[in-house]
PDB file of C-alpha atoms in Angstrom:
ATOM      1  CA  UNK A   7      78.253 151.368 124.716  1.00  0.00           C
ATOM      2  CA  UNK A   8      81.667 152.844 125.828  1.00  0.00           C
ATOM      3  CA  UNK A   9      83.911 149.566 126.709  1.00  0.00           C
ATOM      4  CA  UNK A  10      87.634 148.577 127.289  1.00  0.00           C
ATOM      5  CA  UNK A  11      88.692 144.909 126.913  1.00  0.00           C
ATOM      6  CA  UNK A  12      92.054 143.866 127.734  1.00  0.00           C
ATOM      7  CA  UNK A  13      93.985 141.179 125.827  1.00  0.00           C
ATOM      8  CA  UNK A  14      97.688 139.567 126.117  1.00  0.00           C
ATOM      9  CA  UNK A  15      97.795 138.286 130.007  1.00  0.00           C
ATOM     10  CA  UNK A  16      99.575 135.202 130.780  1.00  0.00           C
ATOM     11  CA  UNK A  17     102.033 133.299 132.677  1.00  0.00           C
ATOM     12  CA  UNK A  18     106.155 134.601 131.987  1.00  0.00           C
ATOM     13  CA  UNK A  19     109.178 133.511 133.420  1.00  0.00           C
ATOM     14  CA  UNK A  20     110.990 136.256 135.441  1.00  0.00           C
ATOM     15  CA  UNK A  21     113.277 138.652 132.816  1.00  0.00           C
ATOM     16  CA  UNK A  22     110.638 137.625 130.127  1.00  0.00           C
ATOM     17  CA  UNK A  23     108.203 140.138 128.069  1.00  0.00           C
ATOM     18  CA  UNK A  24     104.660 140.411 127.312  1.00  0.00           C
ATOM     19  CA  UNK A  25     102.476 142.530 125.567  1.00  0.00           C
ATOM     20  CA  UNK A  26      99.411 144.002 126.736  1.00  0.00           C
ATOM     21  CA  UNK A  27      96.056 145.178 124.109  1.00  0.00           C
ATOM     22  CA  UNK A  28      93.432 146.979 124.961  1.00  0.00           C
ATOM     23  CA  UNK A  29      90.154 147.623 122.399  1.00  0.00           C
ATOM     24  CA  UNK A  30      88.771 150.593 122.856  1.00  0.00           C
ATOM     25  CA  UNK A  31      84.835 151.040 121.478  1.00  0.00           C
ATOM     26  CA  UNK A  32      82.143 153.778 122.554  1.00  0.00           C
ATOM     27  CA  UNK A  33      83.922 156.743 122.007  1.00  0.00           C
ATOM     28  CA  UNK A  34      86.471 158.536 120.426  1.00  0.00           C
ATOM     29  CA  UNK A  35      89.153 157.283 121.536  1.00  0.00           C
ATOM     30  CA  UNK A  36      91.875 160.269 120.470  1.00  0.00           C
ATOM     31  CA  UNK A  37      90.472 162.603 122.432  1.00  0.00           C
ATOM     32  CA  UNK A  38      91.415 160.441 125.584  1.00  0.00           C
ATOM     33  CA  UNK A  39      94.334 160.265 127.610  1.00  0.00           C
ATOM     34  CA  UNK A  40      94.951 156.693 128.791  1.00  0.00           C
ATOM     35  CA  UNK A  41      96.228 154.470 131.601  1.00  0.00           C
ATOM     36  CA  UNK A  42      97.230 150.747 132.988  1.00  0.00           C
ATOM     37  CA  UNK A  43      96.461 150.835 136.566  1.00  0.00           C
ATOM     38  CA  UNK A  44      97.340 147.166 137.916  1.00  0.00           C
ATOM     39  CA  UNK A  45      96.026 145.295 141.264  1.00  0.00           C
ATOM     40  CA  UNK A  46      97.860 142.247 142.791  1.00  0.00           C
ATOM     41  CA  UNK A  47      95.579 139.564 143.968  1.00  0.00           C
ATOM     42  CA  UNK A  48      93.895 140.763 147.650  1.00  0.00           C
ATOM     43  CA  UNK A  49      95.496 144.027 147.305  1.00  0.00           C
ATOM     44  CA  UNK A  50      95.160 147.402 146.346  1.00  0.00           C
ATOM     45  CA  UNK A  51      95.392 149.772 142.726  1.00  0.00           C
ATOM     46  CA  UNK A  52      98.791 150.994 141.915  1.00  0.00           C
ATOM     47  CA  UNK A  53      98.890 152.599 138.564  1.00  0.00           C
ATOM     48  CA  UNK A  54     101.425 152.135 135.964  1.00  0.00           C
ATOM     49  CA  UNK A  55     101.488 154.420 133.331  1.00  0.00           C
ATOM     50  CA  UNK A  56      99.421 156.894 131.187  1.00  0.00           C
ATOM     51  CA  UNK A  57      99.629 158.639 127.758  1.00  0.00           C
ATOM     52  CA  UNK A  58      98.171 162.072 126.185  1.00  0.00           C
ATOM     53  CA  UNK A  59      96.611 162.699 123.600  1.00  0.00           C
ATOM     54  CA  UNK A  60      99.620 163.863 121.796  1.00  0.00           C
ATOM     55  CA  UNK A  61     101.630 160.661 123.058  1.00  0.00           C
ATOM     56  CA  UNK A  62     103.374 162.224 126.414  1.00  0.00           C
ATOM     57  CA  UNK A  63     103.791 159.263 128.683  1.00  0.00           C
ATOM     58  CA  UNK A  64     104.010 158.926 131.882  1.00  0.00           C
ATOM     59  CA  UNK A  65     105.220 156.196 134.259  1.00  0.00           C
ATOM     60  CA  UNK A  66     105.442 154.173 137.764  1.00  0.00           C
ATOM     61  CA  UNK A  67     109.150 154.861 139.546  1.00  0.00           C
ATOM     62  CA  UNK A  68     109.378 150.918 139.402  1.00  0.00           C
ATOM     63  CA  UNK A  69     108.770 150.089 135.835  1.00  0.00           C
ATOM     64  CA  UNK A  70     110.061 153.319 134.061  1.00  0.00           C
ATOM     65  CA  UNK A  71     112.769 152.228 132.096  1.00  0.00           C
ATOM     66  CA  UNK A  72     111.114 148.425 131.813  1.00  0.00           C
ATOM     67  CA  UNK A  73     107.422 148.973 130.475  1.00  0.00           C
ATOM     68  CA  UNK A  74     106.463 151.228 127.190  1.00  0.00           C
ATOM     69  CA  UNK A  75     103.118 152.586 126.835  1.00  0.00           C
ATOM     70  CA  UNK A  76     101.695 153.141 123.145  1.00  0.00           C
ATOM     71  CA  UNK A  77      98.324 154.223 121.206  1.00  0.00           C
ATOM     72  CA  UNK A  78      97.349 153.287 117.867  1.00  0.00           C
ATOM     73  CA  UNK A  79      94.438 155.644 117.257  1.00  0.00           C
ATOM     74  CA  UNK A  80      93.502 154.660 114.107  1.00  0.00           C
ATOM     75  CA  UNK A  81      92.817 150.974 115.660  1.00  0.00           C
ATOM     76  CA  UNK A  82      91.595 152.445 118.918  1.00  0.00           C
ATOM     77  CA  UNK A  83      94.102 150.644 120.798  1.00  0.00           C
ATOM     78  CA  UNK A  84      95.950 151.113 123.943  1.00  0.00           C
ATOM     79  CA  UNK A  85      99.082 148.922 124.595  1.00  0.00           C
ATOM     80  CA  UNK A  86     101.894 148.149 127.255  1.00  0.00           C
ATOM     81  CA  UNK A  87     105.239 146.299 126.189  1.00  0.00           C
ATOM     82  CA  UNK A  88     106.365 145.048 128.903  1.00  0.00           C
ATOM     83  CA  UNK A  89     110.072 143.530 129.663  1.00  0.00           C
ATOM     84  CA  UNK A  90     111.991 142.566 132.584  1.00  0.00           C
ATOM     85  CA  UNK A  91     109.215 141.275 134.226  1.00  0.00           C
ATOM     86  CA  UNK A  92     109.672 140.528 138.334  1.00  0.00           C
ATOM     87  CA  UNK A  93     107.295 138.682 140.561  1.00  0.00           C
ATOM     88  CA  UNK A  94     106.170 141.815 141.939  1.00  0.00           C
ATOM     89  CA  UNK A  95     104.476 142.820 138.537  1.00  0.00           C
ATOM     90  CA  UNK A  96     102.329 139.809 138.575  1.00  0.00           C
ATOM     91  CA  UNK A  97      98.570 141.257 139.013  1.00  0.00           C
ATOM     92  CA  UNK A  98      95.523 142.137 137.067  1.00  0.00           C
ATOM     93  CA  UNK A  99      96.273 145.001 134.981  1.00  0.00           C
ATOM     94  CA  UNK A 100      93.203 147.200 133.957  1.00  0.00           C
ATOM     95  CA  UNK A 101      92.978 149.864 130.641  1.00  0.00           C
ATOM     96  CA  UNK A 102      91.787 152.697 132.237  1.00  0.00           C
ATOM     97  CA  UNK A 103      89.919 155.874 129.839  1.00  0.00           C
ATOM     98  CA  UNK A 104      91.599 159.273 131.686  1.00  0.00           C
ATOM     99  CA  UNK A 105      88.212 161.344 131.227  1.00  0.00           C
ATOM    100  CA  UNK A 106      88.669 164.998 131.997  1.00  0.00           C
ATOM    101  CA  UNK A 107      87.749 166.294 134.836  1.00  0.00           C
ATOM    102  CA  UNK A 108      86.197 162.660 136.068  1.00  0.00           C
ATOM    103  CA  UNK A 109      90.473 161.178 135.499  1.00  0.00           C
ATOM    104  CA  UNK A 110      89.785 157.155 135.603  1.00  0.00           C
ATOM    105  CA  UNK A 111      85.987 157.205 134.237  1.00  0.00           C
ATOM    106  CA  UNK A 112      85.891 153.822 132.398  1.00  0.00           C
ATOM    107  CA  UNK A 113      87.296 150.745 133.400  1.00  0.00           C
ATOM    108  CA  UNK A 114      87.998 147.619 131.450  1.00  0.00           C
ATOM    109  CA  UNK A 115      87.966 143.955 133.049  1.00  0.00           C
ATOM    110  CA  UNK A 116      91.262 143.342 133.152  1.00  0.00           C
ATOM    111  CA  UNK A 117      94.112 140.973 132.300  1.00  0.00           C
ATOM    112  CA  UNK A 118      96.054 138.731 134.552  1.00  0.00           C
ATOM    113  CA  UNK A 119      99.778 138.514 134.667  1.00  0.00           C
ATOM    114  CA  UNK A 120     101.860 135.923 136.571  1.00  0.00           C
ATOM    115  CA  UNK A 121     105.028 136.110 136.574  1.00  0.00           C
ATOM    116  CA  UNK A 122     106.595 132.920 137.678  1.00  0.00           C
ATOM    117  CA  UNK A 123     109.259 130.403 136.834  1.00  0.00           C
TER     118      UNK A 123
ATOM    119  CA  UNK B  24     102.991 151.446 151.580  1.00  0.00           C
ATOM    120  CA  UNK B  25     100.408 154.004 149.408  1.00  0.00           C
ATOM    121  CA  UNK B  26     101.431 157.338 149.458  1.00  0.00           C
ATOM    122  CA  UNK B  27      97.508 158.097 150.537  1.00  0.00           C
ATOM    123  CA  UNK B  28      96.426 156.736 153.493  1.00  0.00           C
ATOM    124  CA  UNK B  29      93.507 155.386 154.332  1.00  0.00           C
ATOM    125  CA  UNK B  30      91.959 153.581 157.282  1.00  0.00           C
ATOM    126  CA  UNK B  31      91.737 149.863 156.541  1.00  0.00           C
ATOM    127  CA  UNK B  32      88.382 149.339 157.418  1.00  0.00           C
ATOM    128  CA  UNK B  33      85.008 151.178 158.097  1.00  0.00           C
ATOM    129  CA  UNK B  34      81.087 149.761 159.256  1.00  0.00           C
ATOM    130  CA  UNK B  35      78.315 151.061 160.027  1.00  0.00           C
ATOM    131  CA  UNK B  36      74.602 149.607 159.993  1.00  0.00           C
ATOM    132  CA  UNK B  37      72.023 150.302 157.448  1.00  0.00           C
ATOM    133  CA  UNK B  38      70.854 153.412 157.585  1.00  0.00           C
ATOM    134  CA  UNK B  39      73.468 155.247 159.123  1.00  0.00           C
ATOM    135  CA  UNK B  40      76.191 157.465 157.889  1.00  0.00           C
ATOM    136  CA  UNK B  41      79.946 156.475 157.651  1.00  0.00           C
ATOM    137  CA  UNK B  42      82.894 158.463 156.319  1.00  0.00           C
ATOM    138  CA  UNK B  43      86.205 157.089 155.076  1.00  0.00           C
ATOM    139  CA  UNK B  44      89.180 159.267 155.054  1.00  0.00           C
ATOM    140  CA  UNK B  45      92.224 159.937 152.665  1.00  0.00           C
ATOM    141  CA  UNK B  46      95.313 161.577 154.039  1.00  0.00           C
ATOM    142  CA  UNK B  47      98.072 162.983 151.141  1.00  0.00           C
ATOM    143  CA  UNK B  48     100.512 165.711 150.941  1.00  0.00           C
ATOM    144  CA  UNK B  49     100.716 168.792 149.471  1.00  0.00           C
ATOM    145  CA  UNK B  50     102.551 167.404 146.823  1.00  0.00           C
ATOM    146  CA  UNK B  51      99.220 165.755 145.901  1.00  0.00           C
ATOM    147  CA  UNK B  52      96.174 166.313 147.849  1.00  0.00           C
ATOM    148  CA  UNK B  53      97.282 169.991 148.740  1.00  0.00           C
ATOM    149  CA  UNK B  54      97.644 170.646 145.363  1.00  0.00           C
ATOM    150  CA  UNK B  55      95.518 168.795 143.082  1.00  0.00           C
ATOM    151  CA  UNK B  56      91.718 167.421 142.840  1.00  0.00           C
ATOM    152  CA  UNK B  57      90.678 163.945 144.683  1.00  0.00           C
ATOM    153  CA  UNK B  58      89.059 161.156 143.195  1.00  0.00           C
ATOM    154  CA  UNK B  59      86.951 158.077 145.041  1.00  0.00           C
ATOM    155  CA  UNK B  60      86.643 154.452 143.311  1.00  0.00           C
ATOM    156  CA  UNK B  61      83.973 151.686 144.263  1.00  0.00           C
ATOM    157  CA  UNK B  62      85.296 148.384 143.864  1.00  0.00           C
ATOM    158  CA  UNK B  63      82.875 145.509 144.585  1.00  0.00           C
ATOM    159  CA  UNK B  64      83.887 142.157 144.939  1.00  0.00           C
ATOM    160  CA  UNK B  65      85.001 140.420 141.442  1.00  0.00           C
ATOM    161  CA  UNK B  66      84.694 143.372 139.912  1.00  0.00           C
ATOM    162  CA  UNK B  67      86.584 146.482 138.265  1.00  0.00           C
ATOM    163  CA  UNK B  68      86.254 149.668 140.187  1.00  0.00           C
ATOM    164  CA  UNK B  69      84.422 152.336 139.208  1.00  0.00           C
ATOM    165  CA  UNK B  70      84.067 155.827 139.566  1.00  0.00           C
ATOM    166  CA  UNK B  71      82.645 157.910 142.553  1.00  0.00           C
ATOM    167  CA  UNK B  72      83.272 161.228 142.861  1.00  0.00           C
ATOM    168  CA  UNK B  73      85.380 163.116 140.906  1.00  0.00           C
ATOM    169  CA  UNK B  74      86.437 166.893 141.106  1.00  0.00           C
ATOM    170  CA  UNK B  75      86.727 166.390 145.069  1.00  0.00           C
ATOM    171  CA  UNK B  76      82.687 166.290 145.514  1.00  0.00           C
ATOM    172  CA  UNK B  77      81.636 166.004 141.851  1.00  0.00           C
ATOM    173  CA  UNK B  78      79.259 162.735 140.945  1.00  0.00           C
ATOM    174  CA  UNK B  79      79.244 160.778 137.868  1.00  0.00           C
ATOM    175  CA  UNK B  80      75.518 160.744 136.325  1.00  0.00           C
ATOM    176  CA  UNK B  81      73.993 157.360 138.115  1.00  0.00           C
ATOM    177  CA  UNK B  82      75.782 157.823 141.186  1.00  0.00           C
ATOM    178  CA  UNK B  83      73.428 158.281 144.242  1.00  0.00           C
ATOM    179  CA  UNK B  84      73.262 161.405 146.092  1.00  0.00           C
ATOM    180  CA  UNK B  85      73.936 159.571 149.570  1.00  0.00           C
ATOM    181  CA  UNK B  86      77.786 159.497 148.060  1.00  0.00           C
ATOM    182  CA  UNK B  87      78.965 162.963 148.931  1.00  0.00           C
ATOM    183  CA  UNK B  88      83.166 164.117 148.981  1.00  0.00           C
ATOM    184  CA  UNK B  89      85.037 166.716 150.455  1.00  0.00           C
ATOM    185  CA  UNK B  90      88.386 168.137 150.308  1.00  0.00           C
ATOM    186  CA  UNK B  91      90.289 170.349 153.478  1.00  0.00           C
ATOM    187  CA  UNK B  92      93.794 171.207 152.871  1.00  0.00           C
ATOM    188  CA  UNK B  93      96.249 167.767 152.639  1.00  0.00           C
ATOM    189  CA  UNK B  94      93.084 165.367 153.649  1.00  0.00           C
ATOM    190  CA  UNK B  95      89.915 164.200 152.104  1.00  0.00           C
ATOM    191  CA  UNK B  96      87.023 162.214 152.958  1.00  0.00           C
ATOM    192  CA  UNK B  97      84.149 160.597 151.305  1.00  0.00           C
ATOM    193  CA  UNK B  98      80.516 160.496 153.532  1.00  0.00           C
ATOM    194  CA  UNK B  99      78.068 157.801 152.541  1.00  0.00           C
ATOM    195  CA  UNK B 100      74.758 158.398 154.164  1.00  0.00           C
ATOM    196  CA  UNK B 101      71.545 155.997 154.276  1.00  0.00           C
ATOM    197  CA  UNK B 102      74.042 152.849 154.383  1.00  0.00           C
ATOM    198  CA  UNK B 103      72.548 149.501 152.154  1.00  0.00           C
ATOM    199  CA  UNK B 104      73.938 146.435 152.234  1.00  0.00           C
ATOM    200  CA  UNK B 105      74.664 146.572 148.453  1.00  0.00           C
ATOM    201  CA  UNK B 106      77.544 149.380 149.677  1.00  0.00           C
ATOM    202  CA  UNK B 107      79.477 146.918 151.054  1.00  0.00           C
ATOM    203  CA  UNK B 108      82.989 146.933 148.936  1.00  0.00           C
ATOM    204  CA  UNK B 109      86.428 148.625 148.882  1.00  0.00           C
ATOM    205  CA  UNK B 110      86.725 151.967 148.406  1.00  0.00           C
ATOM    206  CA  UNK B 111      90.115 153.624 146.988  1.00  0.00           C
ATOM    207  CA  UNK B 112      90.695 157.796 146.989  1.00  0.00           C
ATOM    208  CA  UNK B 113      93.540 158.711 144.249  1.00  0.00           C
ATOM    209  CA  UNK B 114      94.929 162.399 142.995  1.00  0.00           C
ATOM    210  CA  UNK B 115      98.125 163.439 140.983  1.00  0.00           C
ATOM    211  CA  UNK B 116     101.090 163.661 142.669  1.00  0.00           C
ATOM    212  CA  UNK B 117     103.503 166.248 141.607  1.00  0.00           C
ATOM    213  CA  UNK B 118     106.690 165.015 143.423  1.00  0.00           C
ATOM    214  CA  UNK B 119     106.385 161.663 142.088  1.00  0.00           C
ATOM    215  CA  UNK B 120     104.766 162.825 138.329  1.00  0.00           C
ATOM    216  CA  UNK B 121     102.145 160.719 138.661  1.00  0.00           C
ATOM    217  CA  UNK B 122      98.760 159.099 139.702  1.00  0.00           C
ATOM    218  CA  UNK B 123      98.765 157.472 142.946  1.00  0.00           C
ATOM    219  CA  UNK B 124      96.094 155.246 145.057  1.00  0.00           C
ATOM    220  CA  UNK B 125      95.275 155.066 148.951  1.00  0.00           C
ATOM    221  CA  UNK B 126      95.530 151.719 149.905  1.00  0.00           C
ATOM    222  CA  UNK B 127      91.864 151.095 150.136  1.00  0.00           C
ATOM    223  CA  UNK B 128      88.879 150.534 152.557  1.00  0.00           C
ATOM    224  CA  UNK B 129      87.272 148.073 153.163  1.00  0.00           C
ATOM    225  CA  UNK B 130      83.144 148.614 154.369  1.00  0.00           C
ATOM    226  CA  UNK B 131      81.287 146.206 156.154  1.00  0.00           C
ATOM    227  CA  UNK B 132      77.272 146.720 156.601  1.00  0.00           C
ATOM    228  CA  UNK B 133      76.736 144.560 159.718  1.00  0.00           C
TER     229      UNK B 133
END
């Protein structure tokens, strides 16, 4: 069964940093591009940032310069470091497989982040 | 504000056929396939149509999509009550270098 589970959501003071997982399983995961698409609570999908297959990244105007997206292939694993956190990043953030043509295919359940002093 | 727009809201009653529009630029509709996302309630979205008017294996033929110029639209015909949920259009956008989202619909079966 092709699944995505998310890992690393919690509660951070504003200017902290967290570290988002996600566990890839199903498929092969190198052959994917990948993406963190996030959704505040009663609102809408914004997403965040996506990488290749050979590692180009790509990012939201808003957190480029403030959130890293990585792959560890060998662990099938998709992560997001991110810093500088502001009350407007506090959402669920999904792992999102980029299938080709079908873009966001698989979805995982998501993490929450709160950002909050 | 999303740089797709979508109405807010749609309805219809069972049976019937509704449509739900996405409005983008050329920058990203113009230029660049359109993608439709189910989200029902509690849950994470999933997939539509893909390609413009391509469906996923498992996705009923009463979802249909189309594509004209800067806009797109996605038709469900034969409306059930178990359609009722948001539903989010999304493409690449070249001026911005990345994926972006209509704000969403939301579709009430009354």
């Amino acid at each position: 069964e092709v699944q995505l589970v998310e890992s690393g959501g919690g509660l951070v003071q504003p200017g902290g940093s967290l570290r988002l997982s996600c566990a890839a399983s199903g498929f092969t995961f190198s052959t994917y591009d990948m993406h963190w698409v996030r959704q505040p609570t009663g609102k809408g999908l914004e997403w965040v940032s996506g990488i290749g297959t050979s590692g180009d990244t790509y990012y939201l105007g808003s957190v480029r310069g403030r959130f890293t997206i990585s792959r560890e292939n060998a662990k099938n694993s998709l992560y997001l470091q991110m810093s500088s956190l502001r009350a407007g990043d506090t959402a669920v953030y999904f792992c999102v497989r980029g299938g080709d043509p079908e873009a966001f295919d698989i979805w995982g359940q998501g993490t929450m982040v709160t950002v909050s002093s | 504000q999303s740089v797709l727009t979508q109405p807010p809201s749609a309805s219809g009653t069972p049976g019937q056929r509704v449509t739900i529009s996405c409005s983008g630029s050329s920058s990203s509709i113009g230029s660049h396939y359109v993608y439709w996302y189910q989200q029902l309630p509690g849950t994470a979205p999933k997939l539509l149509i893909y390609s413009n008017n391509q469906r996923p294996s498992g996705v009923p033929d009463r979802f249909s999509g189309s594509k004209s110029g800067t806009s797109a639209s996605l038709a469900i015909s034969g409306l059930r009550s178990e359609d009722e949920a948001y539903f989010y259009c999304a493409a690449w956008d070249d001026s911005l270098s990345g994926w972006v989202f209509g704000g969403g619909t939301k579709l009430t079966v009354l």
